[in-house]
Backbone as numpy.savetxt, mean C-alpha at the origin, in Angstrom:
# Nx Ny Nz CAx CAy CAz Cx Cy Cz
14.26 -19.02 16.82 13.34 -18.31 17.19 14.25 -17.16 16.99
15.21 -17.06 17.76 16.26 -16.40 17.72 17.15 -15.37 16.42
17.42 -16.28 16.27 18.16 -16.61 14.67 16.56 -16.22 13.66
15.93 -16.67 13.45 14.55 -15.97 12.62 14.52 -14.45 12.87
14.54 -13.74 14.02 14.15 -12.37 14.18 15.31 -11.87 14.21
16.60 -12.16 13.85 18.35 -11.65 13.55 17.84 -10.84 12.19
17.34 -12.37 11.04 17.35 -12.20 10.07 16.33 -11.53 9.61
15.23 -11.32 10.01 14.36 -10.72 10.14 14.62 -8.83 9.81
15.04 -8.51 11.21 15.94 -7.49 11.40 16.91 -7.10 10.64
18.00 -7.92 10.28 19.00 -7.17 9.31 18.41 -7.44 7.70
17.95 -7.97 6.80 17.49 -7.82 5.98 16.15 -6.57 5.81
15.21 -6.09 7.16 14.11 -4.84 7.40 15.52 -3.72 7.29
16.31 -3.82 8.12 17.42 -2.52 8.22 18.31 -2.56 6.26
18.61 -3.32 6.13 19.19 -2.92 4.63 18.47 -2.81 3.96
17.21 -3.00 4.03 15.83 -2.24 2.79 15.49 -1.18 3.29
15.87 -0.63 4.61 15.63 0.52 4.48 16.55 1.57 4.02
18.38 1.15 4.69 18.89 1.69 4.20 19.13 1.81 2.64
19.29 0.76 2.17 18.56 1.21 0.50 18.01 2.24 0.12
16.87 2.42 0.58 15.80 3.10 0.65 16.10 4.35 0.66
17.02 4.76 2.20 17.26 6.32 2.59 18.79 6.93 1.70
19.05 5.70 0.87 20.25 6.00 0.08 20.10 6.44 -1.56
18.68 6.05 -1.62 18.10 6.58 -3.08 16.97 7.63 -2.23
17.80 8.75 -2.30 16.08 10.11 -1.63 15.69 10.65 -2.41
15.90 10.20 -3.86 14.74 10.95 -5.24 13.78 9.93 -5.03
14.17 8.91 -5.59 12.88 7.92 -5.49 11.82 8.26 -3.87
12.28 8.22 -2.67 11.38 8.29 -1.93 11.30 10.04 -2.06
11.72 10.90 -2.31 11.13 12.52 -2.13 9.76 12.54 -3.72
9.77 11.58 -4.60 9.03 11.51 -5.63 7.69 10.79 -4.83
8.40 9.73 -3.54 6.89 9.17 -3.23 5.78 9.75 -2.22
6.92 11.11 -2.26 5.77 12.08 -1.00 5.40 13.14 -2.03
6.43 13.49 -3.31 5.65 14.53 -3.86 4.52 14.45 -4.76
4.08 13.55 -5.37 2.42 12.81 -5.94 2.07 12.70 -5.14
1.42 12.10 -3.95 0.43 11.89 -3.71 0.34 13.67 -3.38
0.84 14.64 -2.73 0.97 15.69 -2.34 0.34 16.35 -3.21
0.37 16.75 -4.95 0.11 17.12 -5.93 -1.30 16.96 -6.33
-1.35 15.30 -6.37 -3.27 14.99 -5.94 -3.58 15.54 -5.01
-2.77 15.59 -3.55 -4.41 16.30 -2.71 -3.97 17.46 -3.09
-3.56 18.61 -3.57 -3.67 19.57 -3.24 -4.44 20.55 -4.53
-4.18 19.75 -5.96 -4.62 19.80 -6.96 -6.11 19.51 -7.11
-5.93 18.53 -6.79 -7.68 17.93 -6.51 -8.79 18.18 -5.50
-7.85 18.33 -4.37 -8.50 18.64 -3.14 -9.21 20.27 -3.53
-8.35 21.05 -3.72 -9.01 22.58 -3.97 -9.29 22.76 -5.61
-9.21 21.72 -6.32 -9.96 21.80 -8.00 -11.12 21.53 -7.46
-11.47 20.31 -6.76 -12.70 19.78 -6.45 -13.52 20.62 -5.64
-13.16 21.01 -4.57 -13.43 22.01 -3.46 -15.06 21.56 -2.87
-15.85 22.61 -4.46 -17.07 22.55 -4.32 -17.97 20.94 -4.57
-17.11 20.13 -5.24 -18.29 18.89 -4.91 -18.43 17.64 -4.03
-19.80 17.66 -4.18 -20.86 17.37 -3.39 -20.47 15.83 -2.75
-19.85 14.95 -2.23 -19.64 14.00 -1.99 -20.64 12.90 -1.33
-21.79 14.44 -0.65 -23.24 13.26 -0.59 -23.54 13.15 0.95
-22.05 13.87 1.54 -21.92 13.54 2.81 -21.88 15.28 3.76
-22.27 15.73 2.80 -22.67 17.44 2.99 -23.61 17.58 4.43
-24.25 16.83 4.71 -24.94 16.75 6.28 -24.13 17.12 7.35
-22.68 15.93 7.18 -21.97 16.25 8.05 -20.84 16.65 8.45
-21.09 17.81 7.02 -20.00 18.87 6.96 -18.76 18.23 6.56
-18.67 17.26 5.75 -17.74 16.20 5.17 -17.23 17.62 3.73
-16.20 18.36 3.25 -15.68 18.67 2.39 -15.17 17.35 1.24
-14.95 17.72 -0.14 -14.28 17.26 -0.88 -12.71 16.86 -0.22
-12.28 18.00 0.33 -10.42 18.12 1.15 -10.70 16.35 1.62
-11.53 16.97 2.69 -12.13 15.48 3.94 -11.65 14.69 2.99
-12.28 14.50 2.23 -13.28 13.47 1.75 -12.10 12.78 0.97
-11.02 13.32 0.53 -10.03 13.08 -0.32 -8.86 12.46 0.52
-8.51 13.05 1.30 -7.31 12.77 2.03 -6.94 11.40 2.59
-8.27 10.78 3.05 -7.89 9.05 3.44 -7.51 8.53 1.86
-7.89 8.91 0.96 -7.84 8.39 -0.30 -6.83 8.65 -0.99
-5.93 9.78 -0.58 -4.18 9.89 -1.00 -3.93 9.01 -0.04
-4.02 9.03 0.73 -3.34 8.04 2.19 -3.31 6.68 1.70
-4.56 6.41 1.05 -4.44 4.92 0.69 -3.58 4.69 -0.91
-3.15 5.68 -1.70 -2.61 5.95 -3.26 -1.36 5.98 -2.73
-1.14 6.80 -1.85 0.30 6.29 -1.30 0.86 5.34 -1.19
0.38 4.14 -0.76 0.91 3.25 0.09 0.73 2.00 -1.66
-0.49 2.06 -2.21 -0.94 1.47 -3.56 0.86 1.64 -4.46
1.00 2.54 -4.79 1.91 3.59 -5.44 3.52 2.97 -4.54
3.53 2.77 -3.43 4.64 2.40 -2.95 5.01 0.76 -3.48
3.70 0.39 -2.96 3.64 -1.39 -2.57 3.97 -1.99 -3.71
3.09 -1.42 -5.20 3.90 -1.98 -6.09 5.32 -1.75 -6.89
5.58 -0.73 -6.69 7.01 -0.83 -6.72 7.88 -1.60 -5.38
7.06 -2.52 -5.01 8.47 -3.23 -3.52 8.94 -4.42 -4.53
8.74 -5.11 -5.58 9.46 -5.55 -5.88 10.57 -5.61 -6.40
10.78 -3.98 -7.06 12.08 -3.22 -7.80 13.48 -3.44 -7.22
13.15 -3.62 -6.14 14.50 -3.52 -5.13 14.83 -5.32 -5.30
13.89 -6.14 -5.19 14.44 -8.05 -5.89 14.97 -7.79 -6.76
14.26 -7.21 -7.42 14.81 -7.15 -9.11 16.66 -7.06 -9.00
17.00 -5.86 -8.53 18.33 -5.23 -8.84 19.04 -6.63 -7.90
19.05 -6.99 -6.95 19.32 -7.89 -6.08 19.55 -9.21 -7.09
18.52 -9.53 -7.55 18.49 -10.86 -8.49 19.30 -10.81 -9.81
19.46 -9.39 -9.96 21.04 -8.85 -11.12 22.21 -8.89 -10.73
22.08 -8.27 -9.56 23.80 -8.76 -8.78 24.24 -10.36 -8.38
23.20 -10.41 -8.35 23.37 -12.01 -7.74 23.15 -12.29 -5.84
23.30 -10.96 -4.96 23.32 -10.85 -3.96 22.07 -12.26 -3.80
20.39 -12.26 -4.07 19.53 -12.45 -3.60 19.66 -13.79 -3.95
20.30 -14.41 -4.94 21.05 -16.11 -4.86 21.68 -16.04 -3.92
22.48 -15.98 -3.84 23.68 -16.20 -2.45 22.51 -16.22 -1.31
21.88 -14.68 -0.85 21.01 -15.61 0.18 20.24 -16.29 0.48
19.21 -16.64 -0.48 18.72 -17.76 -0.28 19.28 -19.38 -0.97
21.41 -19.22 -1.33 21.60 -20.24 -1.13 22.50 -20.24 1.27
22.12 -18.98 1.57 22.83 -19.46 2.69 21.79 -20.10 3.78
22.14 -20.64 4.76 21.17 -21.41 5.68 20.04 -20.44 6.08
19.65 -19.24 6.05 18.61 -18.67 5.85 17.32 -18.93 5.07
16.09 -19.26 6.00 14.62 -19.49 4.95 14.78 -18.44 4.34
14.74 -19.07 3.16 14.30 -17.94 2.04 12.48 -17.05 2.22
11.93 -17.76 3.28 10.57 -17.24 3.14 11.08 -15.99 4.20
11.60 -16.13 5.69 12.14 -15.18 6.48 13.15 -14.24 5.32
13.55 -14.16 4.95 14.15 -13.05 4.37 13.22 -12.15 3.48
12.30 -12.83 2.94 11.51 -12.28 2.27 10.45 -11.25 2.76
10.28 -12.43 4.06 9.84 -11.57 5.10 10.33 -10.35 5.62
11.39 -10.44 6.07 12.00 -8.81 6.55 11.96 -7.60 5.56
11.88 -8.30 4.20 11.54 -7.19 2.88 10.91 -6.27 3.39
9.22 -7.42 3.52 8.56 -6.93 3.19 7.29 -6.04 4.32
8.38 -6.68 5.50 8.16 -5.39 6.86 8.34 -4.22 6.61
9.83 -4.04 6.09 10.35 -3.15 6.31 9.84 -2.03 5.41
9.03 -2.26 4.23 8.22 -1.92 2.86 6.73 -1.62 3.71
6.64 -2.28 4.45 4.81 -1.72 4.95 5.12 -0.99 5.39
5.91 -0.83 6.69 6.41 -0.24 7.82 6.75 1.18 6.83
7.68 1.07 6.43 7.68 2.29 5.51 6.66 2.86 4.90
5.56 2.45 4.62 4.70 2.63 3.49 3.64 3.04 4.66
3.73 2.72 5.59 2.38 2.80 6.59 3.42 4.42 7.27
4.57 4.96 7.35 5.13 5.81 7.82 4.66 7.23 6.86
4.79 6.64 5.82 4.39 7.61 4.48 3.30 8.11 4.92
2.22 6.92 4.62 0.51 7.54 4.66 0.26 8.16 5.65
0.65 8.12 6.98 0.86 8.95 8.11 1.41 10.56 8.63
2.59 10.66 7.26 3.11 11.71 6.69 2.18 12.54 5.70
1.40 11.75 4.87 0.38 12.32 4.12 -0.77 13.17 4.86
-1.12 12.03 5.72 -2.20 12.24 6.51 -2.11 14.00 7.33
-0.64 14.00 8.06 -0.56 14.96 8.88 -0.32 16.76 7.68
-0.42 16.39 6.27 0.01 17.37 5.55 -1.07 18.00 5.09
-2.45 16.65 5.39 -3.24 17.08 4.36 -4.17 18.02 5.92
-4.16 17.43 7.17 -4.39 18.48 8.27 -3.50 19.72 7.51
-2.41 19.60 7.83 -1.85 20.91 7.53 -2.16 22.40 6.71
-2.82 21.96 5.33 -3.62 22.40 4.20 -5.00 22.68 4.43
-5.48 22.05 5.74 -7.16 22.27 6.31 -7.83 21.42 6.03
-8.02 20.31 5.83 -8.49 18.79 6.10 -8.70 18.12 7.39
-10.03 17.97 7.56 -10.63 18.03 8.88 -10.88 16.49 9.51
-10.53 15.87 10.35 -10.33 14.60 10.50 -11.01 14.50 12.28
-11.86 12.96 11.97 -12.40 12.74 13.75 -10.99 11.87 14.19
-10.20 12.67 15.12 -9.10 11.73 15.42 -9.15 11.55 16.54
-9.87 10.01 16.73 -10.16 9.31 17.75 -9.20 8.55 17.80
-9.43 7.28 18.74 -7.91 6.24 18.86 -8.13 5.33 17.86
-9.47 5.23 17.68 -10.39 4.02 17.37 -10.08 4.83 15.56
-10.29 6.12 15.36 -10.26 7.03 13.94 -8.60 6.50 13.39
-7.83 6.44 14.32 -6.45 6.27 14.08 -5.79 5.31 13.69
-6.37 3.90 14.62 -6.60 2.84 14.27 -7.02 1.30 13.38
-7.76 1.82 12.95 -8.11 1.45 12.04 -8.11 1.15 10.75
-7.57 3.13 10.30 -6.61 3.39 9.20 -5.65 2.48 9.10
-4.64 2.43 9.69 -2.99 1.42 10.08 -3.75 -0.13 9.49
-4.50 -0.49 10.06 -4.38 -1.59 9.89 -5.38 -2.34 8.29
-6.08 -0.98 7.75 -6.33 -1.75 6.82 -5.23 -1.77 5.69
-4.76 -0.11 5.58 -3.63 -0.11 4.52 -2.60 -0.73 5.45
-2.29 -1.53 6.44 -1.13 -2.42 7.09 -1.38 -3.75 6.10
-2.59 -3.90 6.09 -2.67 -5.67 5.18 -2.94 -4.78 4.07
-3.52 -3.97 3.42 -3.12 -3.95 1.71 -1.73 -3.36 1.33
-1.76 -3.41 2.00 0.23 -3.27 1.84 0.69 -4.92 1.61
0.70 -5.12 2.79 1.14 -7.04 3.06 0.78 -7.33 1.88
-0.21 -6.91 0.97 -1.08 -7.92 0.14 -0.16 -7.17 -1.39
-0.20 -5.72 -1.30 0.10 -5.79 -2.75 1.59 -5.77 -3.16
2.54 -5.52 -1.56 3.84 -5.94 -1.34 4.57 -7.08 -2.06
3.49 -8.36 -1.48 3.72 -9.83 -2.03 3.11 -9.46 -3.15
2.77 -9.35 -4.08 1.93 -9.71 -5.32 4.00 -8.64 -6.30
4.02 -7.62 -6.27 5.06 -6.81 -6.61 6.05 -7.74 -6.17
6.07 -8.61 -5.39 7.38 -9.22 -5.26 7.49 -10.88 -5.80
6.27 -10.97 -6.14 6.37 -12.20 -6.24 6.21 -11.63 -8.52
5.54 -11.08 -8.68 6.34 -10.46 -9.79 7.54 -10.41 -10.42
7.92 -9.61 -9.69 9.73 -9.40 -9.45 10.49 -10.90 -9.70
10.33 -11.55 -8.80 10.70 -13.06 -8.50 10.29 -14.17 -9.84
9.04 -14.30 -10.72 8.42 -15.32 -11.74 9.20 -14.47 -12.56
9.26 -13.21 -13.01 10.12 -12.87 -14.09 11.45 -12.22 -14.36
11.69 -11.47 -13.09 13.71 -11.20 -13.15 13.71 -10.02 -14.23
12.60 -9.49 -14.46 12.87 -8.13 -15.29 12.52 -6.82 -15.22
13.59 -5.93 -14.92 12.74 -4.41 -14.85 11.78 -4.20 -15.96
12.01 -4.65 -16.93 10.48 -4.57 -17.35 9.45 -5.09 -17.31
9.12 -5.78 -17.11 7.75 -6.78 -16.51 7.20 -5.68 -15.50
8.25 -5.24 -14.47 7.99 -4.75 -13.48 7.67 -3.53 -14.02
7.81 -2.55 -15.01 7.51 -1.44 -15.17 6.23 -1.45 -15.52
6.06 -2.55 -16.46 4.68 -2.97 -16.70 3.26 -3.41 -15.85
4.25 -3.79 -15.37 2.80 -3.99 -13.36 2.42 -2.65 -13.26
3.74 -2.05 -12.42 3.19 -1.00 -12.27 2.14 0.06 -12.67
2.26 0.21 -14.20 1.45 0.85 -15.10 0.04 0.17 -15.20
0.03 -1.55 -15.03 -1.21 -2.04 -15.41 -2.04 -2.10 -14.56
-1.37 -2.14 -13.18 -2.14 -2.33 -11.53 -2.49 -0.29 -11.15
-1.11 0.18 -10.82 -1.99 1.32 -10.17 -3.05 2.08 -10.79
-2.92 2.61 -12.42 -4.33 3.36 -12.30 -5.19 3.38 -11.87
-5.67 1.26 -13.27 -6.57 0.99 -13.11 -7.56 0.37 -11.03
-6.72 -0.57 -10.32 -6.87 0.07 -9.21 -7.47 1.54 -8.57
-6.53 2.35 -9.12 -6.86 3.72 -8.43 -8.27 4.68 -8.94
-8.49 4.74 -10.35 -9.87 4.84 -11.46 -10.85 3.96 -10.86
-11.01 2.55 -10.63 -12.08 2.03 -10.03 -12.45 1.36 -8.70
-11.89 2.51 -7.91 -11.69 2.78 -6.15 -12.45 3.89 -5.97
-13.07 3.67 -4.65 -13.20 5.03 -4.36 -12.80 6.01 -4.05
-11.52 5.52 -3.86 -10.49 6.98 -3.56 -10.10 8.25 -3.55
-11.14 8.09 -5.33 -11.30 9.62 -5.72 -12.50 10.26 -5.60
-13.67 9.22 -5.47 -15.17 9.50 -6.01 -16.40 8.56 -5.55
-16.94 8.80 -4.37 -17.79 7.88 -4.06 -18.50 6.71 -4.68
-18.23 5.64 -4.77 -18.41 5.19 -4.97 -20.42 5.04 -5.88
-21.43 5.46 -4.86 -22.45 5.60 -5.40 -23.02 6.32 -6.82
-21.61 7.58 -6.50 -21.91 8.41 -7.68 -20.80 7.97 -9.39
-20.76 6.88 -9.25 -19.92 6.02 -10.20 -21.40 6.01 -11.04
-21.21 5.48 -12.36 -21.86 4.73 -13.38 -22.66 3.38 -12.69
-22.98 2.53 -12.94 -23.08 1.14 -12.18 -22.82 0.23 -11.94
-22.01 0.47 -13.75 -21.28 -1.13 -14.12 -19.42 -0.91 -13.17
-19.22 0.28 -13.26 -17.83 0.90 -12.57 -18.19 0.71 -10.82
-19.31 1.14 -10.79 -19.21 1.06 -9.01 -19.51 -0.68 -8.86
-20.15 -1.68 -9.51 -20.11 -2.98 -9.43 -19.05 -3.17 -8.94
-17.84 -2.71 -9.95 -16.06 -2.57 -10.21 -15.13 -2.41 -9.09
-15.86 -1.10 -8.11 -15.53 -0.57 -6.96 -15.44 -1.56 -6.08
-16.62 -2.13 -5.89 -16.75 -3.16 -4.56 -16.19 -3.75 -4.43
-16.01 -4.78 -5.77 -15.05 -5.57 -5.22 -13.28 -5.13 -5.58
-12.83 -4.44 -5.46 -11.34 -4.01 -6.12 -11.11 -3.56 -4.63
-10.19 -4.28 -4.21 -9.42 -4.33 -2.91 -8.94 -2.98 -2.13
-8.79 -1.71 -3.26 -7.96 -0.80 -2.68 -9.32 -0.28 -1.86
-11.23 -0.32 -2.41 -12.35 0.64 -2.15 -11.80 -0.08 -0.35
-11.86 -1.49 -0.22 -11.92 -1.61 1.00 -11.48 -0.96 2.08
-9.81 -0.93 1.74 -8.92 -0.33 2.52 -9.42 1.46 2.66
-10.01 2.09 1.39 -10.22 3.90 0.93 -11.58 3.20 2.39
-12.17 2.55 2.10 -13.55 3.31 3.22 -13.49 2.64 4.71
-13.00 1.95 4.69 -12.49 1.49 6.36 -11.72 2.78 6.73
-10.85 3.23 5.46 -10.21 4.61 6.10 -11.08 5.89 7.09
-11.56 6.31 5.85 -13.04 7.08 5.74 -13.86 7.12 6.94
-14.38 6.06 6.95 -15.51 5.84 7.87 -14.65 6.11 9.25
-13.85 5.72 9.07 -13.19 4.98 10.63 -12.92 7.28 10.96
-12.45 7.31 9.77 -11.58 9.30 9.54 -12.11 9.96 10.07
-13.34 10.30 9.05 -14.38 11.32 9.21 -15.57 11.04 9.53
-16.05 9.92 9.98 -17.34 9.74 10.71 -17.50 8.57 12.26
-16.22 8.64 12.20 -15.98 7.79 13.57 -16.49 6.45 13.84
-16.56 5.99 12.69 -17.39 4.56 12.38 -16.39 3.20 12.23
-16.69 2.67 13.49 -15.87 1.20 12.50 -16.77 0.01 13.14
-17.92 0.39 12.31 -19.37 -0.74 12.30 -18.80 -1.66 11.40
-17.69 -1.38 10.00 -18.12 -2.15 8.76 -16.58 -2.08 8.54
-15.86 -2.04 9.45 -14.52 -2.24 9.48 -14.06 -3.93 9.56
-14.77 -4.94 10.59 -14.47 -6.07 10.27 -14.43 -7.59 9.22
-15.95 -6.65 8.11 -15.51 -7.05 6.93 -14.31 -6.76 6.23
-13.91 -5.26 5.91 -13.21 -5.04 5.20 -12.14 -5.93 6.00
-11.58 -5.91 6.95 -9.92 -6.54 7.60 -9.92 -8.27 6.77
-11.44 -8.51 7.09 -11.16 -10.11 6.55 -10.89 -10.57 5.50
-10.92 -9.25 4.63 -10.91 -9.69 2.89 -9.98 -9.22 2.84
-9.59 -8.03 3.25 -8.08 -7.61 2.91 -7.34 -9.02 3.29
-7.54 -9.61 4.88 -6.62 -10.32 5.52 -6.40 -11.67 4.47
-7.93 -11.92 3.98 -7.34 -13.17 2.95 -6.85 -13.00 1.83
-6.78 -12.04 1.22 -6.80 -11.53 0.40 -5.09 -11.71 0.17
-4.09 -11.09 1.36 -2.93 -11.03 1.72 -2.49 -11.74 2.21
-3.48 -12.97 2.43 -2.40 -14.42 2.77 -2.06 -15.04 1.72
-3.50 -14.64 0.73 -2.83 -15.25 -0.83 -1.54 -15.15 -1.41
-1.54 -14.29 -1.08 -0.70 -13.45 -2.04 0.74 -13.08 -1.47
0.56 -13.35 -0.14 2.03 -13.82 0.31 1.98 -15.11 0.32
1.06 -15.78 0.99 1.79 -17.46 0.45 1.96 -17.82 -1.01
1.85 -16.84 -1.98 2.43 -16.81 -3.40 3.38 -16.80 -2.88
3.85 -15.81 -2.92 5.19 -14.58 -2.73 6.24 -15.68 -2.02
5.98 -16.51 -1.19 6.94 -17.22 -0.03 6.68 -18.60 -1.32
6.06 -19.02 -1.52 6.48 -20.58 -2.37 7.31 -20.15 -3.66
6.99 -18.93 -4.25 7.88 -18.70 -5.34 9.37 -18.50 -4.59
9.55 -17.79 -3.30 11.06 -17.66 -3.03 11.46 -19.00 -2.30
10.74 -19.87 -1.85 11.08 -21.05 -1.50 11.55 -21.87 -2.94
11.25 -21.70 -3.92 11.28 -22.60 -5.16 12.33 -21.79 -5.95
12.65 -20.08 -5.95 14.15 -20.30 -6.40 15.78 -20.91 -5.46
14.98 -20.64 -4.41 16.08 -21.55 -3.57 16.53 -22.47 -3.86
15.13 -23.32 -4.32 15.51 -25.12 -5.42 16.67 -25.02 -6.67
16.02 -23.71 -7.34 16.56 -23.76 -8.84 18.03 -23.63 -8.33
18.37 -22.57 -7.23 19.89 -22.43 -7.31 21.43 -23.30 -6.69
């Protein structure tokens, strides 16, 4: 057990160091959500989100969606680091060591998920600075972290799975572009599902990003956590499936090396 925790900690720390040594990438991951928050939040400030009776403005409505978008965009790029390690042969050397490949993958996922949650918190604080109003109760803070954390685990795992299966930067670029925009624009991150066309609303209801956004929004804006259980169960199920697939792929790579 102690050895497992040591490996997890070492891989996690290495992942954070690699991120810190690429400040341009880290800065861009903050700039893009801020641009969306400022441009959309103030451009559509008169847009009625259907929660007007409770005093919810579009900027308030948008902030949880932008926090979730921050996690989505970052999680989809989680596998890029694995591609670099595969190209240099470092990942193969790790898998050839006595360390369990699943533990190595777990350390990277732990680092990425923790970083993405921290980024979402920073974006949330910036949203408060520019005028968004949230219901900052204990439940209102814990619920979004749980929902976004589970979503981050699922999509970081999916990104790492694609990276290990393909081993090509081009495939990761294709994955990022094919996943991010469709998931974002078919979710309730920017617009309430009830104001979408029926066919788009139906897609939105089965979109994992919608689960994370709605759970976060209900807690942060309305102080409601009654629907959190269903969202967390579904996000947990998705996370388990994708994490298991990535874990199995990592073990398979060790056997091939």
